[in-house]
Amino acid sequence: MNQANVTFIQGTVVEEVHLTLVELCQACCADETHIHAWVLEGVLEPLGNSPQDWRFSGDSLRRAQLALRLSRDLDINPPGVALALDLLDRITALETRLQHTGNH
């Protein structure tokens, strides 16, 4: 019988990442046109007043990666991506509420 060594790691996830527009594009393999469209649709909410000043959080990276998959894999336009992500956010919020109430 094989014995497995199990190691538990405890830590804190820090969402203090602030990516520039170029860094976000590189990190999620999207072009600036996609990022601009998603900002206009409210999919991404950068800090800063202009694209040169925009800074994106770690959550923006996750959302941009998901938005890109929806856009490419399902051929969804930017307004459709915004709607899909809004619905996914609502589902997540409802699932979280169900877990907290013990009805899951």
Short mmCIF file of N, CA, C and O in Angstrom, two decimals:
data_model
loop_
_atom_site.label_atom_id
_atom_site.label_comp_id
_atom_site.label_asym_id
_atom_site.label_seq_id
_atom_site.Cartn_x
_atom_site.Cartn_y
_atom_site.Cartn_z
N MET A 1 0.85 -1.18 0.00
CA MET A 1 0.00 0.00 0.00
C MET A 1 0.89 1.24 0.00
O MET A 1 1.85 1.31 0.75
N ASN A 2 0.57 2.20 -0.83
CA ASN A 2 1.36 3.43 -0.93
C ASN A 2 0.92 4.43 0.11
O ASN A 2 -0.27 4.60 0.36
N GLN A 3 1.89 5.09 0.70
CA GLN A 3 1.59 6.16 1.62
C GLN A 3 1.85 7.48 0.91
O GLN A 3 2.86 7.63 0.23
N ALA A 4 0.95 8.41 1.08
CA ALA A 4 1.11 9.72 0.45
C ALA A 4 1.44 10.74 1.51
O ALA A 4 0.87 10.73 2.60
N ASN A 5 2.38 11.59 1.20
CA ASN A 5 2.68 12.70 2.09
C ASN A 5 1.77 13.86 1.73
O ASN A 5 1.69 14.24 0.56
N VAL A 6 1.10 14.39 2.70
CA VAL A 6 0.19 15.50 2.48
C VAL A 6 0.74 16.72 3.20
O VAL A 6 1.08 16.65 4.38
N THR A 7 0.83 17.80 2.49
CA THR A 7 1.29 19.06 3.07
C THR A 7 0.19 20.09 2.94
O THR A 7 -0.35 20.30 1.85
N PHE A 8 -0.16 20.71 4.04
CA PHE A 8 -1.16 21.76 4.03
C PHE A 8 -0.45 23.10 4.02
O PHE A 8 0.49 23.33 4.78
N ILE A 9 -0.90 23.97 3.14
CA ILE A 9 -0.32 25.30 3.04
C ILE A 9 -1.42 26.30 3.35
O ILE A 9 -2.52 26.24 2.82
N GLN A 10 -1.10 27.22 4.22
CA GLN A 10 -2.05 28.26 4.58
C GLN A 10 -1.47 29.60 4.18
O GLN A 10 -0.28 29.84 4.33
N GLY A 11 -2.30 30.45 3.63
CA GLY A 11 -1.83 31.76 3.21
C GLY A 11 -2.98 32.70 2.96
O GLY A 11 -4.15 32.34 3.14
N THR A 12 -2.66 33.87 2.54
CA THR A 12 -3.65 34.89 2.25
C THR A 12 -3.50 35.32 0.80
O THR A 12 -2.39 35.57 0.34
N VAL A 13 -4.62 35.36 0.09
CA VAL A 13 -4.60 35.83 -1.29
C VAL A 13 -4.69 37.35 -1.25
O VAL A 13 -5.58 37.92 -0.62
N VAL A 14 -3.76 37.99 -1.92
CA VAL A 14 -3.72 39.44 -1.95
C VAL A 14 -4.11 39.90 -3.34
O VAL A 14 -3.53 39.48 -4.33
N GLU A 15 -5.11 40.74 -3.44
CA GLU A 15 -5.59 41.25 -4.73
C GLU A 15 -5.05 42.64 -5.01
O GLU A 15 -5.69 43.43 -5.65
N GLU A 16 -3.87 42.94 -4.54
CA GLU A 16 -3.31 44.27 -4.71
C GLU A 16 -2.49 44.42 -5.98
O GLU A 16 -1.62 45.25 -6.06
N VAL A 17 -2.77 43.59 -6.97
CA VAL A 17 -2.07 43.68 -8.24
C VAL A 17 -2.66 44.84 -9.03
O VAL A 17 -3.87 45.00 -9.09
N HIS A 18 -1.82 45.65 -9.60
CA HIS A 18 -2.29 46.76 -10.44
C HIS A 18 -1.55 46.68 -11.77
O HIS A 18 -0.38 47.04 -11.86
N LEU A 19 -2.25 46.20 -12.78
CA LEU A 19 -1.67 46.03 -14.11
C LEU A 19 -1.99 47.22 -15.00
O LEU A 19 -3.10 47.74 -14.96
N THR A 20 -1.03 47.59 -15.83
CA THR A 20 -1.30 48.61 -16.83
C THR A 20 -2.10 47.96 -17.96
O THR A 20 -2.26 46.74 -18.00
N LEU A 21 -2.55 48.77 -18.89
CA LEU A 21 -3.28 48.25 -20.04
C LEU A 21 -2.41 47.25 -20.82
O LEU A 21 -2.87 46.16 -21.17
N VAL A 22 -1.17 47.59 -21.06
CA VAL A 22 -0.26 46.71 -21.80
C VAL A 22 -0.04 45.41 -21.03
O VAL A 22 -0.08 44.32 -21.60
N GLU A 23 0.18 45.51 -19.73
CA GLU A 23 0.40 44.31 -18.91
C GLU A 23 -0.83 43.40 -18.90
O GLU A 23 -0.71 42.18 -18.98
N LEU A 24 -2.02 44.01 -18.81
CA LEU A 24 -3.25 43.21 -18.83
C LEU A 24 -3.40 42.50 -20.17
O LEU A 24 -3.74 41.32 -20.21
N CYS A 25 -3.13 43.22 -21.25
CA CYS A 25 -3.21 42.61 -22.59
C CYS A 25 -2.26 41.41 -22.70
O CYS A 25 -2.63 40.36 -23.20
N GLN A 26 -1.05 41.58 -22.20
CA GLN A 26 -0.07 40.49 -22.24
C GLN A 26 -0.49 39.33 -21.35
O GLN A 26 -0.36 38.17 -21.74
N ALA A 27 -1.00 39.63 -20.18
CA ALA A 27 -1.35 38.59 -19.21
C ALA A 27 -2.52 37.73 -19.68
O ALA A 27 -2.57 36.53 -19.39
N CYS A 28 -3.47 38.32 -20.39
CA CYS A 28 -4.64 37.54 -20.82
C CYS A 28 -4.66 37.28 -22.32
O CYS A 28 -5.63 36.72 -22.84
N CYS A 29 -3.60 37.70 -23.03
CA CYS A 29 -3.49 37.48 -24.48
C CYS A 29 -4.63 38.11 -25.27
O CYS A 29 -5.14 37.54 -26.23
N ALA A 30 -5.05 39.28 -24.83
CA ALA A 30 -6.09 40.04 -25.54
C ALA A 30 -5.45 41.29 -26.13
O ALA A 30 -4.42 41.76 -25.65
N ASP A 31 -6.07 41.83 -27.17
CA ASP A 31 -5.55 43.08 -27.71
C ASP A 31 -6.25 44.26 -27.05
O ASP A 31 -7.28 44.11 -26.40
N GLU A 32 -5.67 45.43 -27.23
CA GLU A 32 -6.20 46.63 -26.57
C GLU A 32 -7.63 46.94 -27.01
O GLU A 32 -8.41 47.49 -26.23
N THR A 33 -7.98 46.58 -28.23
CA THR A 33 -9.34 46.82 -28.72
C THR A 33 -10.36 46.10 -27.86
O THR A 33 -11.40 46.67 -27.52
N HIS A 34 -10.07 44.84 -27.52
CA HIS A 34 -10.97 44.10 -26.65
C HIS A 34 -11.09 44.76 -25.28
O HIS A 34 -12.20 44.95 -24.76
N ILE A 35 -9.96 45.13 -24.70
CA ILE A 35 -9.96 45.73 -23.36
C ILE A 35 -10.75 47.03 -23.37
O ILE A 35 -11.59 47.27 -22.49
N HIS A 36 -10.53 47.87 -24.37
CA HIS A 36 -11.27 49.14 -24.47
C HIS A 36 -12.78 48.86 -24.55
O HIS A 36 -13.57 49.53 -23.88
N ALA A 37 -13.17 47.90 -25.38
CA ALA A 37 -14.59 47.59 -25.53
C ALA A 37 -15.18 47.09 -24.22
O ALA A 37 -16.30 47.46 -23.85
N TRP A 38 -14.43 46.25 -23.50
CA TRP A 38 -14.95 45.72 -22.24
C TRP A 38 -15.02 46.80 -21.16
O TRP A 38 -15.92 46.78 -20.33
N VAL A 39 -14.11 47.76 -21.20
CA VAL A 39 -14.20 48.89 -20.27
C VAL A 39 -15.46 49.70 -20.58
O VAL A 39 -16.22 50.07 -19.67
N LEU A 40 -15.70 49.97 -21.86
CA LEU A 40 -16.89 50.75 -22.26
C LEU A 40 -18.19 50.05 -21.84
O LEU A 40 -19.17 50.70 -21.49
N GLU A 41 -18.19 48.70 -21.87
CA GLU A 41 -19.38 47.93 -21.51
C GLU A 41 -19.50 47.68 -20.01
O GLU A 41 -20.48 47.12 -19.55
N GLY A 42 -18.47 48.09 -19.24
CA GLY A 42 -18.52 47.90 -17.80
C GLY A 42 -18.04 46.53 -17.33
O GLY A 42 -18.17 46.21 -16.15
N VAL A 43 -17.49 45.74 -18.25
CA VAL A 43 -16.95 44.44 -17.87
C VAL A 43 -15.74 44.62 -16.97
O VAL A 43 -15.55 43.91 -15.99
N LEU A 44 -14.90 45.59 -17.32
CA LEU A 44 -13.71 45.92 -16.55
C LEU A 44 -13.83 47.35 -16.05
O LEU A 44 -14.32 48.22 -16.77
N GLU A 45 -13.38 47.57 -14.82
CA GLU A 45 -13.46 48.90 -14.23
C GLU A 45 -12.08 49.32 -13.73
O GLU A 45 -11.75 49.12 -12.56
N PRO A 46 -11.28 49.89 -14.62
CA PRO A 46 -9.93 50.28 -14.22
C PRO A 46 -9.92 51.54 -13.36
O PRO A 46 -10.86 52.34 -13.41
N LEU A 47 -8.86 51.69 -12.60
CA LEU A 47 -8.60 52.95 -11.92
C LEU A 47 -7.88 53.84 -12.93
O LEU A 47 -7.10 53.35 -13.74
N GLY A 48 -8.13 55.13 -12.88
CA GLY A 48 -7.48 56.06 -13.80
C GLY A 48 -8.46 56.62 -14.80
O GLY A 48 -9.50 56.04 -15.08
N ASN A 49 -8.10 57.79 -15.34
CA ASN A 49 -9.01 58.51 -16.23
C ASN A 49 -8.83 58.23 -17.71
O ASN A 49 -9.73 58.45 -18.49
N SER A 50 -7.66 57.79 -18.10
CA SER A 50 -7.39 57.55 -19.52
C SER A 50 -6.68 56.22 -19.67
O SER A 50 -6.11 55.70 -18.71
N PRO A 51 -6.71 55.63 -20.87
CA PRO A 51 -6.05 54.34 -21.08
C PRO A 51 -4.58 54.34 -20.64
O PRO A 51 -4.10 53.32 -20.14
N GLN A 52 -3.89 55.45 -20.77
CA GLN A 52 -2.50 55.51 -20.35
C GLN A 52 -2.37 55.42 -18.83
O GLN A 52 -1.34 54.97 -18.31
N ASP A 53 -3.41 55.86 -18.12
CA ASP A 53 -3.39 55.87 -16.65
C ASP A 53 -4.12 54.67 -16.03
O ASP A 53 -4.09 54.50 -14.82
N TRP A 54 -4.81 53.89 -16.86
CA TRP A 54 -5.59 52.78 -16.32
C TRP A 54 -4.72 51.81 -15.55
O TRP A 54 -3.62 51.46 -15.97
N ARG A 55 -5.25 51.32 -14.42
CA ARG A 55 -4.64 50.26 -13.63
C ARG A 55 -5.74 49.25 -13.33
O ARG A 55 -6.84 49.62 -12.89
N PHE A 56 -5.43 47.99 -13.57
CA PHE A 56 -6.40 46.92 -13.42
C PHE A 56 -6.02 46.02 -12.25
O PHE A 56 -4.85 45.70 -12.06
N SER A 57 -7.02 45.58 -11.51
CA SER A 57 -6.81 44.71 -10.36
C SER A 57 -6.66 43.26 -10.79
O SER A 57 -6.87 42.91 -11.96
N GLY A 58 -6.33 42.42 -9.84
CA GLY A 58 -6.26 40.99 -10.10
C GLY A 58 -7.59 40.42 -10.55
O GLY A 58 -7.65 39.54 -11.40
N ASP A 59 -8.68 40.95 -10.00
CA ASP A 59 -10.00 40.50 -10.42
C ASP A 59 -10.27 40.89 -11.88
O ASP A 59 -10.92 40.15 -12.61
N SER A 60 -9.74 42.03 -12.31
CA SER A 60 -9.89 42.43 -13.71
C SER A 60 -9.20 41.44 -14.63
O SER A 60 -9.70 41.15 -15.73
N LEU A 61 -8.07 40.91 -14.20
CA LEU A 61 -7.36 39.91 -15.00
C LEU A 61 -8.23 38.67 -15.16
O LEU A 61 -8.40 38.15 -16.26
N ARG A 62 -8.82 38.21 -14.07
CA ARG A 62 -9.70 37.04 -14.12
C ARG A 62 -10.88 37.30 -15.05
O ARG A 62 -11.23 36.48 -15.89
N ARG A 63 -11.50 38.48 -14.92
CA ARG A 63 -12.66 38.83 -15.76
C ARG A 63 -12.26 38.97 -17.22
O ARG A 63 -13.00 38.55 -18.11
N ALA A 64 -11.09 39.54 -17.49
CA ALA A 64 -10.64 39.70 -18.87
C ALA A 64 -10.38 38.33 -19.52
O ALA A 64 -10.72 38.12 -20.68
N GLN A 65 -9.81 37.40 -18.75
CA GLN A 65 -9.58 36.06 -19.28
C GLN A 65 -10.90 35.37 -19.61
O GLN A 65 -11.05 34.75 -20.65
N LEU A 66 -11.88 35.51 -18.73
CA LEU A 66 -13.19 34.92 -18.97
C LEU A 66 -13.89 35.61 -20.13
O LEU A 66 -14.48 34.96 -21.00
N ALA A 67 -13.79 36.93 -20.20
CA ALA A 67 -14.39 37.68 -21.29
C ALA A 67 -13.80 37.26 -22.63
O ALA A 67 -14.51 37.11 -23.63
N LEU A 68 -12.49 37.05 -22.66
CA LEU A 68 -11.84 36.63 -23.89
C LEU A 68 -12.32 35.25 -24.32
O LEU A 68 -12.58 35.01 -25.50
N ARG A 69 -12.46 34.34 -23.36
CA ARG A 69 -12.96 32.99 -23.71
C ARG A 69 -14.38 33.07 -24.26
O ARG A 69 -14.70 32.42 -25.25
N LEU A 70 -15.23 33.87 -23.63
CA LEU A 70 -16.60 34.03 -24.12
C LEU A 70 -16.60 34.63 -25.53
O LEU A 70 -17.35 34.19 -26.40
N SER A 71 -15.76 35.63 -25.72
CA SER A 71 -15.69 36.31 -27.00
C SER A 71 -15.19 35.38 -28.10
O SER A 71 -15.79 35.31 -29.18
N ARG A 72 -14.12 34.67 -27.84
CA ARG A 72 -13.52 33.80 -28.87
C ARG A 72 -14.27 32.49 -29.05
O ARG A 72 -14.59 32.10 -30.17
N ASP A 73 -14.53 31.80 -27.95
CA ASP A 73 -15.11 30.46 -28.05
C ASP A 73 -16.57 30.47 -28.47
O ASP A 73 -17.02 29.59 -29.19
N LEU A 74 -17.31 31.47 -27.99
CA LEU A 74 -18.74 31.53 -28.29
C LEU A 74 -19.11 32.64 -29.26
O LEU A 74 -20.28 32.85 -29.55
N ASP A 75 -18.10 33.39 -29.71
CA ASP A 75 -18.30 34.48 -30.66
C ASP A 75 -19.33 35.50 -30.13
O ASP A 75 -20.23 35.93 -30.86
N ILE A 76 -19.17 35.87 -28.87
CA ILE A 76 -20.08 36.82 -28.23
C ILE A 76 -19.48 38.23 -28.35
O ILE A 76 -18.30 38.42 -28.10
N ASN A 77 -20.31 39.20 -28.72
CA ASN A 77 -19.86 40.58 -28.85
C ASN A 77 -19.72 41.22 -27.45
O ASN A 77 -20.18 40.65 -26.45
N PRO A 78 -19.07 42.40 -27.35
CA PRO A 78 -18.84 43.01 -26.03
C PRO A 78 -20.11 43.21 -25.18
O PRO A 78 -20.08 42.90 -23.98
N PRO A 79 -21.24 43.68 -25.73
CA PRO A 79 -22.43 43.77 -24.88
C PRO A 79 -22.90 42.40 -24.37
O PRO A 79 -23.34 42.27 -23.22
N GLY A 80 -22.76 41.38 -25.20
CA GLY A 80 -23.12 40.02 -24.78
C GLY A 80 -22.19 39.50 -23.70
O GLY A 80 -22.63 38.81 -22.77
N VAL A 81 -20.91 39.81 -23.82
CA VAL A 81 -19.94 39.43 -22.79
C VAL A 81 -20.31 40.09 -21.46
O VAL A 81 -20.29 39.45 -20.41
N ALA A 82 -20.65 41.37 -21.52
CA ALA A 82 -21.04 42.09 -20.30
C ALA A 82 -22.27 41.43 -19.66
O ALA A 82 -22.31 41.24 -18.44
N LEU A 83 -23.25 41.08 -20.47
CA LEU A 83 -24.46 40.42 -19.95
C LEU A 83 -24.13 39.06 -19.35
O LEU A 83 -24.56 38.74 -18.24
N ALA A 84 -23.33 38.27 -20.06
CA ALA A 84 -22.97 36.94 -19.57
C ALA A 84 -22.22 37.03 -18.24
O ALA A 84 -22.51 36.28 -17.30
N LEU A 85 -21.27 37.95 -18.13
CA LEU A 85 -20.52 38.09 -16.89
C LEU A 85 -21.40 38.60 -15.76
O LEU A 85 -21.25 38.18 -14.61
N ASP A 86 -22.33 39.48 -16.07
CA ASP A 86 -23.28 39.95 -15.05
C ASP A 86 -24.12 38.78 -14.53
O ASP A 86 -24.30 38.63 -13.32
N LEU A 87 -24.60 37.95 -15.43
CA LEU A 87 -25.39 36.79 -15.01
C LEU A 87 -24.55 35.80 -14.21
O LEU A 87 -25.03 35.25 -13.20
N LEU A 88 -23.31 35.57 -14.62
CA LEU A 88 -22.43 34.69 -13.86
C LEU A 88 -22.15 35.25 -12.46
O LEU A 88 -22.12 34.50 -11.47
N ASP A 89 -21.98 36.57 -12.36
CA ASP A 89 -21.79 37.21 -11.05
C ASP A 89 -23.02 37.01 -10.17
O ASP A 89 -22.90 36.75 -8.97
N ARG A 90 -24.19 37.14 -10.76
CA ARG A 90 -25.43 36.95 -9.98
C ARG A 90 -25.58 35.52 -9.51
O ARG A 90 -26.00 35.27 -8.39
N ILE A 91 -25.23 34.57 -10.36
CA ILE A 91 -25.29 33.16 -9.98
C ILE A 91 -24.35 32.90 -8.81
O ILE A 91 -24.71 32.24 -7.83
N THR A 92 -23.14 33.43 -8.90
CA THR A 92 -22.16 33.25 -7.82
C THR A 92 -22.67 33.85 -6.52
O THR A 92 -22.54 33.24 -5.45
N ALA A 93 -23.26 35.04 -6.60
CA ALA A 93 -23.79 35.69 -5.40
C ALA A 93 -24.93 34.87 -4.79
O ALA A 93 -25.00 34.71 -3.57
N LEU A 94 -25.80 34.32 -5.63
CA LEU A 94 -26.90 33.50 -5.12
C LEU A 94 -26.39 32.21 -4.50
O LEU A 94 -26.89 31.77 -3.45
N GLU A 95 -25.39 31.59 -5.13
CA GLU A 95 -24.81 30.38 -4.56
C GLU A 95 -24.17 30.66 -3.21
O GLU A 95 -24.29 29.86 -2.28
N THR A 96 -23.50 31.80 -3.10
CA THR A 96 -22.89 32.19 -1.84
C THR A 96 -23.95 32.40 -0.76
O THR A 96 -23.78 31.94 0.38
N ARG A 97 -25.04 33.06 -1.11
CA ARG A 97 -26.14 33.26 -0.15
C ARG A 97 -26.72 31.93 0.30
O ARG A 97 -27.02 31.74 1.47
N LEU A 98 -26.88 31.00 -0.63
CA LEU A 98 -27.42 29.69 -0.28
C LEU A 98 -26.49 28.95 0.67
O LEU A 98 -26.94 28.31 1.63
N GLN A 99 -25.20 29.04 0.42
CA GLN A 99 -24.24 28.37 1.30
C GLN A 99 -24.26 28.96 2.68
O GLN A 99 -24.15 28.25 3.67
N HIS A 100 -24.42 30.28 2.78
CA HIS A 100 -24.44 30.94 4.09
C HIS A 100 -25.72 30.64 4.86
O HIS A 100 -25.71 30.68 6.09
N THR A 101 -26.79 30.37 4.16
CA THR A 101 -28.04 30.05 4.85
C THR A 101 -28.19 28.57 5.14
O THR A 101 -29.13 28.16 5.80
N GLY A 102 -27.26 27.77 4.60
CA GLY A 102 -27.30 26.34 4.86
C GLY A 102 -28.31 25.58 4.04
O GLY A 102 -28.66 24.44 4.35
N ASN A 103 -28.79 26.15 2.96
CA ASN A 103 -29.79 25.50 2.11
C ASN A 103 -29.19 24.87 0.87
O ASN A 103 -29.87 24.58 -0.09
N HIS A 104 -27.90 24.68 0.85
CA HIS A 104 -27.25 24.15 -0.35
C HIS A 104 -27.13 22.66 -0.30
O HIS A 104 -26.95 21.97 0.56
#
